[in-house]
Amino acid sequence: MNGMEKHNDRGKPWGGRFKEELDKKAEAFTASLPFDCRLAEEDIQGSMAHCRMLVKTGILTAQEGDLILNGLQEIGGEISRGEFPYDLSLEDIHMNIEKRLIDKIGPVGGKLHTARSRNDQVALDLHLYVKKELRETEKLICQLQEVILELAEKNLEVIIPGYTHLQRAQPVLLAHHLLAYFWMLQRDRERFLDAFKRADLMPLGAGALSGTSFPVDREEVARELGFGALYENSMDAVSDRDFILEYLSCSSFLMMHLSRLSEELVLWTSHEFSFLELGDAFTTGSSMMPQKKNPDVPELVRAKTGRVYGNLMALLTVLKGLPLTYNKDLQEDKEPLFDSVDTVKNVLSIYAQLLKSVQVRREKIAAAMQDDFSTATELADYLALRGLPFREAHHLVGKLVRHCLDEGKLLKDLSSDELAAFHPFLGSDEALARLSPENAVWAKKSRGGTAPAAVRRQLQAAREALKKL
Ligand code: ARG
């Protein structure tokens, strides 16, 4: 029996030191191929860069390099055409590709793994993948922001009740309310872009944990693959998964924001609010109640937020007890990552469509604006403007509201005499004018306020912010 046959004892690239077969259940349990086959493209890209560097540094000959590069190229084709013979017994995508390479070009294929371990290889693939998905997610957020801006611009005159504690508080522009979400998403984009810096570190060359004795050129690999910097510590390079956590935590923030917006869509499309109607194409019916039109999409976005938080918690928990450096536990980084990438990208693209389908029910909103006390603060502000201490003015208008409630009236139903009975200033036309929602909104001219002029300025700032990042 020669050394090579021994190497193939269990049909494993690492089979040399084993006598017994790997238990089938253990084989399936330890394999990551069913999910890490997603990293095939990055794996080939990384291997090609590694191979070119091995040639440049004289570790491999140019001829060996060409054979390997051509083989990898062919394998890439097989994968994209769906012709690649995946083999679960080879554990993961990395060893599947390596084995295929050796099958295709012979033992020289085994030279690709010179100066490399799967530990730095998988780290490299993950960095390439996360960098790509950070960018793609950021782009999708941008598209959603654009739709929010359009909806705000189209409804610039619409006044809605603003809420605190979900109780009517003060009137605001619908555009102002919507733009609040624009800025949340802007911070989300900033977070994703900032996370990119930490994903932009190149781990290859760390070997299994301690570096490599071959004269590798890590800078060259980083340059070829478009990395901004290198890991300075080989042990950190193979055990760091912070960049994945960052994708998951940025996603959690993003989903939290979309979940809040979803909650508002669910409320606002209810009969009780009737502020909005979602397009038929984005709503579903009931199997029993013929009249139903259900906001399933925002409801599911709200629910999927839990799943994205869960993925973050899952990985934080995997990492918290791990000694340096690579531990098999790290293989559990992939499913939470892939699941969040899929969920978040799916949610972002459907959300943009959903918001495009929204109809603003202007008459219903206008009617809703008529029956509350949401301009009471305007009267208190007016009295304060005329010189009363605000605290006294507040108390006085509170009494006025109490009076209305006892009489079953609204503020605007009171005559100027009735108003003047509470305070002579309240009998003036100016005071009465303050009761209209339009005037209340127009008055909020402070920077970042809801006055149309301030909101137009905000829209302009939003347009610029969207272009900038
Ligand atoms: N499938 C493994 C993972 O995803 C690849 C790295 C394996 N390294 C090792 N020493 N077993 O983490």
Coordinates of C-alpha atoms and ligand atoms in Angstrom, one line a residue:
M1 CA 0.0 0.0 0.0
N2 CA 1.6 3.3 -1.0
G3 CA 1.1 6.6 0.7
M4 CA -1.4 7.9 -1.9
E5 CA -3.7 4.9 -1.5
K6 CA -3.6 5.4 2.3
H7 CA -4.5 9.1 1.6
N8 CA -7.7 7.9 -0.1
D9 CA -8.6 5.4 2.6
R10 CA -11.9 7.0 3.5
G11 CA -12.3 9.0 0.3
K12 CA -11.4 12.1 2.2
P13 CA -8.7 14.6 1.4
W14 CA -7.6 14.3 5.1
G15 CA -8.1 10.5 5.3
G16 CA -4.4 9.6 5.9
R17 CA -4.4 9.2 9.6
F18 CA -7.7 7.3 9.9
K19 CA -8.4 3.6 9.9
E20 CA -12.1 3.4 10.2
E21 CA -14.8 4.8 8.0
L22 CA -16.6 8.0 9.1
D23 CA -20.1 7.1 10.4
K24 CA -22.7 8.2 7.8
K25 CA -24.7 10.1 10.4
A26 CA -21.6 11.9 11.6
E27 CA -20.7 12.6 8.0
A28 CA -24.0 14.2 7.3
F29 CA -24.0 16.0 10.7
T30 CA -20.6 17.6 10.2
A31 CA -21.1 18.5 6.5
S32 CA -21.7 22.1 5.5
L33 CA -22.1 21.4 1.8
P34 CA -25.9 21.8 1.7
F35 CA -25.6 25.4 2.6
D36 CA -22.0 26.5 1.9
C37 CA -22.4 25.5 -1.8
R38 CA -23.5 29.2 -2.0
L39 CA -19.9 30.2 -1.6
A40 CA -18.7 28.4 -4.7
E41 CA -18.2 31.6 -6.7
E42 CA -16.2 33.3 -3.9
D43 CA -14.2 30.1 -3.4
I44 CA -13.1 29.9 -7.0
Q45 CA -12.3 33.6 -7.1
G46 CA -10.3 33.3 -3.9
S47 CA -8.5 30.1 -5.1
M48 CA -7.6 31.8 -8.4
A49 CA -6.1 34.8 -6.6
H50 CA -4.2 32.4 -4.3
C51 CA -2.9 30.4 -7.2
R52 CA -1.7 33.5 -9.1
M53 CA 0.1 34.7 -6.0
L54 CA 1.8 31.2 -5.6
V55 CA 3.1 31.5 -9.2
K56 CA 4.2 35.1 -8.7
T57 CA 6.2 34.2 -5.6
G58 CA 7.7 31.2 -7.3
I59 CA 6.0 28.7 -4.9
L60 CA 4.3 27.1 -8.0
T61 CA 5.6 27.1 -11.6
A62 CA 3.8 29.1 -14.2
Q63 CA 2.8 25.8 -15.9
E64 CA 1.3 24.4 -12.7
G65 CA -0.5 27.7 -12.2
D66 CA -2.0 27.5 -15.7
L67 CA -3.2 24.0 -15.2
I68 CA -4.8 24.9 -11.9
L69 CA -6.4 28.2 -13.2
N70 CA -7.8 26.5 -16.2
G71 CA -9.2 23.7 -14.0
L72 CA -10.8 26.2 -11.7
Q73 CA -12.3 28.0 -14.6
E74 CA -13.9 24.9 -15.9
I75 CA -15.2 24.0 -12.5
G76 CA -16.8 27.5 -12.3
G77 CA -18.5 26.8 -15.6
E78 CA -19.8 23.4 -14.3
I79 CA -21.2 25.0 -11.2
S80 CA -23.0 27.8 -13.1
R81 CA -24.4 25.3 -15.6
G82 CA -25.6 23.1 -12.7
E83 CA -23.4 20.3 -13.8
F84 CA -21.1 20.1 -10.8
P85 CA -21.0 16.6 -9.2
Y86 CA -21.5 17.7 -5.5
D87 CA -20.5 15.0 -3.0
L88 CA -21.7 15.3 0.6
S89 CA -19.0 12.9 1.8
L90 CA -16.5 15.7 0.9
E91 CA -18.0 17.8 3.7
D92 CA -18.0 21.3 2.2
I93 CA -17.7 23.3 -1.0
H94 CA -14.0 23.9 -0.5
M95 CA -13.1 20.2 -0.5
N96 CA -15.6 19.5 -3.3
I97 CA -13.9 22.0 -5.5
E98 CA -10.4 20.8 -4.6
K99 CA -11.3 17.1 -5.2
R100 CA -12.9 18.0 -8.6
L101 CA -9.7 19.9 -9.5
I102 CA -7.5 16.9 -8.8
D103 CA -9.9 14.6 -10.7
K104 CA -9.7 17.0 -13.7
I105 CA -6.0 17.9 -13.8
G106 CA -4.4 15.2 -11.8
P107 CA -2.2 15.4 -8.6
V108 CA -0.9 18.9 -9.5
G109 CA -4.4 20.1 -8.4
G110 CA -3.3 19.1 -4.9
K111 CA -0.7 22.0 -5.1
L112 CA -3.4 24.6 -4.9
H113 CA -3.7 24.1 -1.1
T114 CA -0.1 25.0 -0.6
A115 CA 0.3 27.7 2.1
R116 CA -3.4 27.6 2.8
S117 CA -5.8 26.0 5.2
R118 CA -9.5 25.7 4.9
N119 CA -9.6 28.0 8.0
D120 CA -8.2 31.0 6.1
Q121 CA -9.9 29.9 2.9
V122 CA -13.4 29.9 4.4
A123 CA -12.7 33.2 6.1
L124 CA -11.7 34.7 2.8
D125 CA -14.8 33.3 1.0
L126 CA -17.0 34.7 3.7
H127 CA -15.4 38.1 3.5
L128 CA -15.9 38.3 -0.2
Y129 CA -19.5 37.2 0.2
V130 CA -20.3 39.6 3.0
K131 CA -18.7 42.5 1.1
K132 CA -20.9 41.8 -1.9
E133 CA -24.1 41.5 0.2
L134 CA -23.4 44.6 2.2
R135 CA -23.3 46.5 -1.1
E136 CA -26.3 44.9 -2.5
T137 CA -28.4 45.4 0.6
E138 CA -27.3 49.1 0.7
K139 CA -28.5 49.5 -2.9
L140 CA -31.9 48.0 -2.1
I141 CA -32.3 50.3 0.9
C142 CA -31.6 53.2 -1.5
Q143 CA -34.4 52.1 -3.8
L144 CA -36.8 51.9 -0.9
Q145 CA -35.8 55.4 0.2
E146 CA -36.5 56.6 -3.3
V147 CA -40.1 55.2 -3.2
I148 CA -40.6 56.8 0.2
L149 CA -39.4 60.2 -1.2
E150 CA -41.8 59.9 -4.1
L151 CA -44.7 59.1 -1.9
A152 CA -43.9 62.1 0.4
E153 CA -43.6 64.4 -2.6
K154 CA -46.9 63.2 -4.1
N155 CA -48.8 63.9 -0.9
L156 CA -47.1 67.1 0.2
E157 CA -50.4 68.9 1.2
V158 CA -51.9 66.0 3.2
I159 CA -52.3 66.7 6.9
I160 CA -52.7 63.7 9.2
P161 CA -53.0 63.4 13.0
G162 CA -49.6 63.0 14.6
Y163 CA -49.5 60.7 17.6
T164 CA -47.7 60.2 20.8
H165 CA -48.7 57.1 23.0
L166 CA -50.9 56.4 19.9
Q167 CA -53.2 59.2 21.1
R168 CA -53.9 62.1 18.9
A169 CA -51.2 64.7 19.6
Q170 CA -50.6 67.4 17.0
P171 CA -51.3 67.6 13.2
V172 CA -48.4 66.9 10.9
L173 CA -47.8 66.5 7.2
L174 CA -48.1 62.9 6.0
A175 CA -44.8 63.7 4.1
H176 CA -43.2 64.6 7.3
H177 CA -44.2 61.3 8.9
L178 CA -43.0 59.3 5.9
L179 CA -39.7 61.2 5.8
A180 CA -39.0 60.1 9.4
Y181 CA -38.6 56.6 7.8
F182 CA -36.4 58.0 5.1
W183 CA -33.9 59.1 7.7
M184 CA -34.0 55.8 9.6
L185 CA -33.1 54.1 6.4
Q186 CA -30.4 56.6 5.7
R187 CA -28.8 55.6 9.1
D188 CA -29.2 52.0 8.1
R189 CA -27.4 52.6 4.8
E190 CA -24.6 54.4 6.7
R191 CA -24.4 51.4 9.1
F192 CA -24.1 48.9 6.2
L193 CA -21.4 51.0 4.5
D194 CA -19.5 51.4 7.7
A195 CA -19.6 47.7 8.3
F196 CA -18.0 47.3 4.9
K197 CA -14.7 48.7 6.4
R198 CA -14.4 45.8 8.8
A199 CA -15.4 43.2 6.2
D200 CA -12.7 44.7 3.9
L201 CA -9.8 42.8 5.7
M202 CA -8.1 40.0 3.8
P203 CA -7.5 36.9 6.0
L204 CA -5.7 34.6 3.5
G205 CA -2.1 33.7 4.5
A206 CA -3.1 33.1 8.1
G207 CA -2.9 29.3 7.3
A208 CA -4.6 27.2 9.9
L209 CA -3.8 29.7 12.7
S210 CA -0.2 30.6 12.8
G211 CA 0.7 31.9 9.4
T212 CA 2.7 30.0 6.8
S213 CA 6.3 29.2 6.2
F214 CA 5.9 29.7 2.4
P215 CA 7.1 33.1 1.1
V216 CA 3.5 34.2 0.3
D217 CA 2.6 37.8 -0.7
R218 CA -0.6 38.6 1.2
E219 CA -0.7 42.2 -0.2
E220 CA -0.8 40.9 -3.7
V221 CA -3.8 38.6 -2.9
A222 CA -5.5 41.6 -1.2
R223 CA -4.9 43.8 -4.2
E224 CA -6.1 41.3 -6.7
L225 CA -9.3 40.7 -4.7
G226 CA -9.9 44.3 -4.0
F227 CA -9.4 44.3 -0.3
G228 CA -8.5 47.6 1.5
A229 CA -6.4 46.0 4.2
L230 CA -5.0 42.8 5.7
Y231 CA -5.6 41.1 9.0
E232 CA -2.5 41.9 11.1
N233 CA -2.9 38.7 13.2
S234 CA -3.3 35.2 11.8
M235 CA -5.1 34.0 14.8
D236 CA -7.6 36.8 14.7
A237 CA -7.9 36.3 10.9
V238 CA -9.2 32.7 11.2
S239 CA -11.4 33.2 14.2
D240 CA -13.0 36.6 13.5
R241 CA -16.7 36.6 12.6
D242 CA -17.4 40.2 13.7
F243 CA -18.0 41.2 10.1
I244 CA -20.8 38.6 9.9
L245 CA -22.2 39.8 13.2
E246 CA -22.2 43.3 11.8
Y247 CA -24.2 42.3 8.7
L248 CA -26.7 40.6 11.1
S249 CA -26.9 43.6 13.5
C250 CA -27.2 46.2 10.7
S251 CA -30.0 43.9 9.4
S252 CA -31.7 43.8 12.8
F253 CA -31.8 47.6 12.9
L254 CA -33.1 47.8 9.4
M255 CA -35.8 45.2 10.1
M256 CA -36.8 47.0 13.3
H257 CA -37.4 50.1 11.3
L258 CA -39.4 48.3 8.6
S259 CA -41.3 46.5 11.3
R260 CA -42.4 49.8 12.8
L261 CA -43.4 51.1 9.4
S262 CA -45.3 47.8 8.9
E263 CA -47.2 48.3 12.1
E264 CA -48.3 51.7 10.9
L265 CA -49.4 50.3 7.6
V266 CA -51.4 47.6 9.4
L267 CA -53.0 50.3 11.6
W268 CA -53.6 52.8 8.9
T269 CA -55.2 50.4 6.5
S270 CA -57.7 49.3 9.2
H271 CA -61.3 50.5 9.1
E272 CA -60.7 52.4 12.3
F273 CA -58.0 54.6 10.7
S274 CA -58.7 54.3 7.0
F275 CA -55.8 56.5 6.1
L276 CA -54.3 54.3 3.4
E277 CA -55.3 51.5 1.1
L278 CA -52.7 48.9 -0.1
G279 CA -52.9 47.7 -3.7
D280 CA -54.8 44.5 -4.4
A281 CA -51.6 43.0 -5.8
F282 CA -50.1 43.2 -2.3
T283 CA -53.0 42.1 -0.1
T284 CA -54.8 38.8 0.4
G285 CA -58.3 37.7 1.2
S286 CA -59.9 35.4 3.7
S287 CA -60.9 31.8 3.0
M288 CA -64.1 32.4 5.0
M289 CA -64.9 36.2 5.2
P290 CA -65.6 37.5 1.7
Q291 CA -65.1 41.1 2.6
K292 CA -61.5 40.8 4.0
K293 CA -58.5 42.5 2.5
N294 CA -55.5 41.6 4.7
P295 CA -52.2 43.4 4.9
D296 CA -50.2 40.1 4.9
V297 CA -47.0 41.7 3.5
P298 CA -46.4 44.2 6.3
E299 CA -47.6 41.6 8.9
L300 CA -45.0 39.2 7.6
V301 CA -42.3 41.9 7.5
R302 CA -43.1 42.6 11.2
A303 CA -42.8 38.9 12.0
K304 CA -39.6 38.2 9.9
T305 CA -38.0 40.9 12.1
G306 CA -37.9 38.3 14.9
R307 CA -36.2 35.8 12.6
V308 CA -33.5 38.3 11.7
Y309 CA -32.9 39.2 15.4
G310 CA -32.8 35.5 16.0
N311 CA -30.0 35.0 13.5
L312 CA -28.0 37.7 15.3
M313 CA -28.6 36.1 18.7
A314 CA -27.7 32.7 17.3
L315 CA -24.3 33.7 16.1
L316 CA -23.5 35.9 19.1
T317 CA -24.2 32.8 21.2
V318 CA -22.1 30.5 19.0
L319 CA -19.1 32.9 19.3
K320 CA -19.3 33.7 23.0
G321 CA -17.6 30.6 24.4
L322 CA -15.1 29.9 21.7
P323 CA -11.4 29.7 22.5
L324 CA -9.0 30.8 19.7
T325 CA -8.7 29.9 17.0
Y326 CA -10.8 27.9 14.5
N327 CA -13.5 25.7 16.1
K328 CA -16.0 23.7 14.1
D329 CA -18.7 25.8 15.9
L330 CA -17.7 28.5 13.4
Q331 CA -19.4 26.5 10.6
E332 CA -22.7 27.6 12.2
D333 CA -22.0 31.1 11.1
K334 CA -23.3 30.4 7.6
E335 CA -27.0 29.5 7.9
P336 CA -27.9 32.6 10.0
L337 CA -26.0 34.8 7.6
F338 CA -27.6 33.4 4.5
D339 CA -31.0 33.4 6.0
S340 CA -30.7 37.0 7.0
V341 CA -29.3 38.0 3.6
D342 CA -32.3 36.3 1.8
T343 CA -34.9 37.7 4.2
V344 CA -33.6 41.2 4.2
K345 CA -33.2 41.5 0.5
N346 CA -36.5 39.9 -0.2
V347 CA -38.2 42.2 2.3
L348 CA -36.5 45.3 0.8
S349 CA -37.6 44.6 -2.7
I350 CA -41.2 43.7 -1.9
Y351 CA -41.5 46.7 0.4
A352 CA -40.6 49.1 -2.4
Q353 CA -43.3 47.5 -4.6
L354 CA -45.8 47.6 -1.7
L355 CA -45.3 51.3 -1.0
K356 CA -45.7 52.1 -4.7
S357 CA -49.2 50.5 -4.5
V358 CA -50.3 52.6 -1.6
Q359 CA -53.3 54.8 -2.1
V360 CA -53.7 57.8 0.3
R361 CA -57.3 58.2 1.4
R362 CA -57.4 61.9 1.5
E363 CA -61.1 62.4 2.3
K364 CA -61.0 59.9 5.2
I365 CA -57.9 61.6 6.5
A366 CA -59.5 65.0 6.2
A367 CA -62.6 63.8 8.0
A368 CA -60.5 62.3 10.8
M369 CA -58.8 65.7 11.2
Q370 CA -62.1 67.3 12.2
D371 CA -62.9 65.6 15.4
D372 CA -60.2 65.9 17.9
F373 CA -58.3 68.3 20.2
S374 CA -55.0 68.1 18.4
T375 CA -54.7 71.9 18.1
A376 CA -55.1 72.6 21.8
T377 CA -51.3 73.2 22.1
E378 CA -51.7 76.0 19.5
L379 CA -54.0 77.9 21.9
A380 CA -51.6 77.5 24.8
D381 CA -48.7 78.6 22.5
Y382 CA -50.8 81.6 21.5
L383 CA -51.4 82.6 25.1
A384 CA -47.7 82.2 25.9
L385 CA -46.9 84.4 22.9
R386 CA -49.2 87.1 24.4
G387 CA -47.1 87.0 27.6
L388 CA -48.7 84.3 29.8
P389 CA -46.2 81.9 31.4
F390 CA -46.6 78.7 29.3
R391 CA -47.4 76.6 32.4
E392 CA -50.4 78.9 33.1
A393 CA -51.5 78.9 29.5
H394 CA -51.4 75.1 29.4
H395 CA -53.5 74.8 32.6
L396 CA -56.1 77.3 31.2
V397 CA -56.4 75.4 27.9
G398 CA -56.7 72.2 29.8
K399 CA -59.7 73.6 31.6
L400 CA -61.1 74.6 28.2
V401 CA -60.7 71.1 26.9
R402 CA -62.4 69.7 30.1
H403 CA -65.3 72.1 29.5
C404 CA -65.7 70.9 25.9
L405 CA -65.6 67.3 27.0
D406 CA -68.3 68.0 29.6
E407 CA -70.4 69.8 27.0
G408 CA -69.8 67.3 24.2
K409 CA -68.2 69.9 22.0
L410 CA -64.9 70.4 20.1
L411 CA -62.7 73.5 20.5
K412 CA -63.9 74.8 17.1
D413 CA -67.5 74.6 18.2
L414 CA -67.0 77.3 20.9
S415 CA -68.1 80.8 20.2
S416 CA -65.6 83.6 20.7
D417 CA -67.6 84.7 23.8
E418 CA -67.3 81.2 25.3
L419 CA -63.6 81.3 24.6
A420 CA -63.2 84.8 26.0
A421 CA -64.8 83.7 29.2
F422 CA -61.7 81.5 29.8
H423 CA -59.3 84.3 28.9
P424 CA -59.9 87.6 27.1
F425 CA -57.0 86.8 24.6
L426 CA -58.8 83.6 23.5
G427 CA -61.8 85.6 22.1
S428 CA -59.6 87.1 19.4
D429 CA -59.7 86.1 15.7
E430 CA -56.1 85.2 15.9
A431 CA -56.8 82.7 18.6
L432 CA -59.6 81.2 16.6
A433 CA -57.4 80.9 13.5
R434 CA -54.9 78.9 15.5
L435 CA -57.5 76.1 15.8
S436 CA -57.2 75.0 12.2
P437 CA -54.9 72.1 11.5
E438 CA -53.5 73.9 8.5
N439 CA -52.4 76.8 10.6
A440 CA -51.0 74.5 13.3
V441 CA -48.9 72.8 10.7
W442 CA -47.8 75.9 8.9
A443 CA -46.6 77.4 12.2
K444 CA -44.1 74.6 12.8
K445 CA -41.4 76.3 10.8
S446 CA -38.5 75.3 13.1
R447 CA -35.8 73.4 11.2
G448 CA -36.9 69.8 11.0
G449 CA -40.5 70.8 11.8
T450 CA -43.6 69.9 9.9
A451 CA -44.4 73.2 8.2
P452 CA -44.6 72.8 4.4
A453 CA -41.6 75.1 4.0
A454 CA -39.5 73.1 6.5
V455 CA -40.6 69.8 4.9
R456 CA -39.7 71.1 1.4
R457 CA -36.2 71.9 2.8
Q458 CA -36.1 68.4 4.4
L459 CA -37.0 66.8 1.1
Q460 CA -34.2 68.6 -0.6
A461 CA -31.8 67.5 2.1
A462 CA -33.1 63.9 1.7
R463 CA -32.6 64.1 -2.1
E464 CA -29.0 65.2 -1.5
A465 CA -28.4 62.6 1.2
L466 CA -29.6 59.9 -1.2
K467 CA -27.1 60.9 -3.8
K468 CA -24.2 61.3 -1.5
L469 CA -23.3 58.1 0.3
Ligands
ARG1 N1 -16.8 23.8 6.5 C1 -16.0 24.5 7.4 C2 -16.6 25.8 7.9 O1 -17.5 26.2 7.2 C3 -14.7 24.9 6.7 C4 -13.5 25.1 7.6 C5 -13.1 23.7 8.1 N2 -11.9 23.8 8.8 C6 -11.6 22.8 9.6 N3 -10.5 22.9 10.3 N4 -12.4 21.7 9.8 O2 -16.3 26.3 8.9

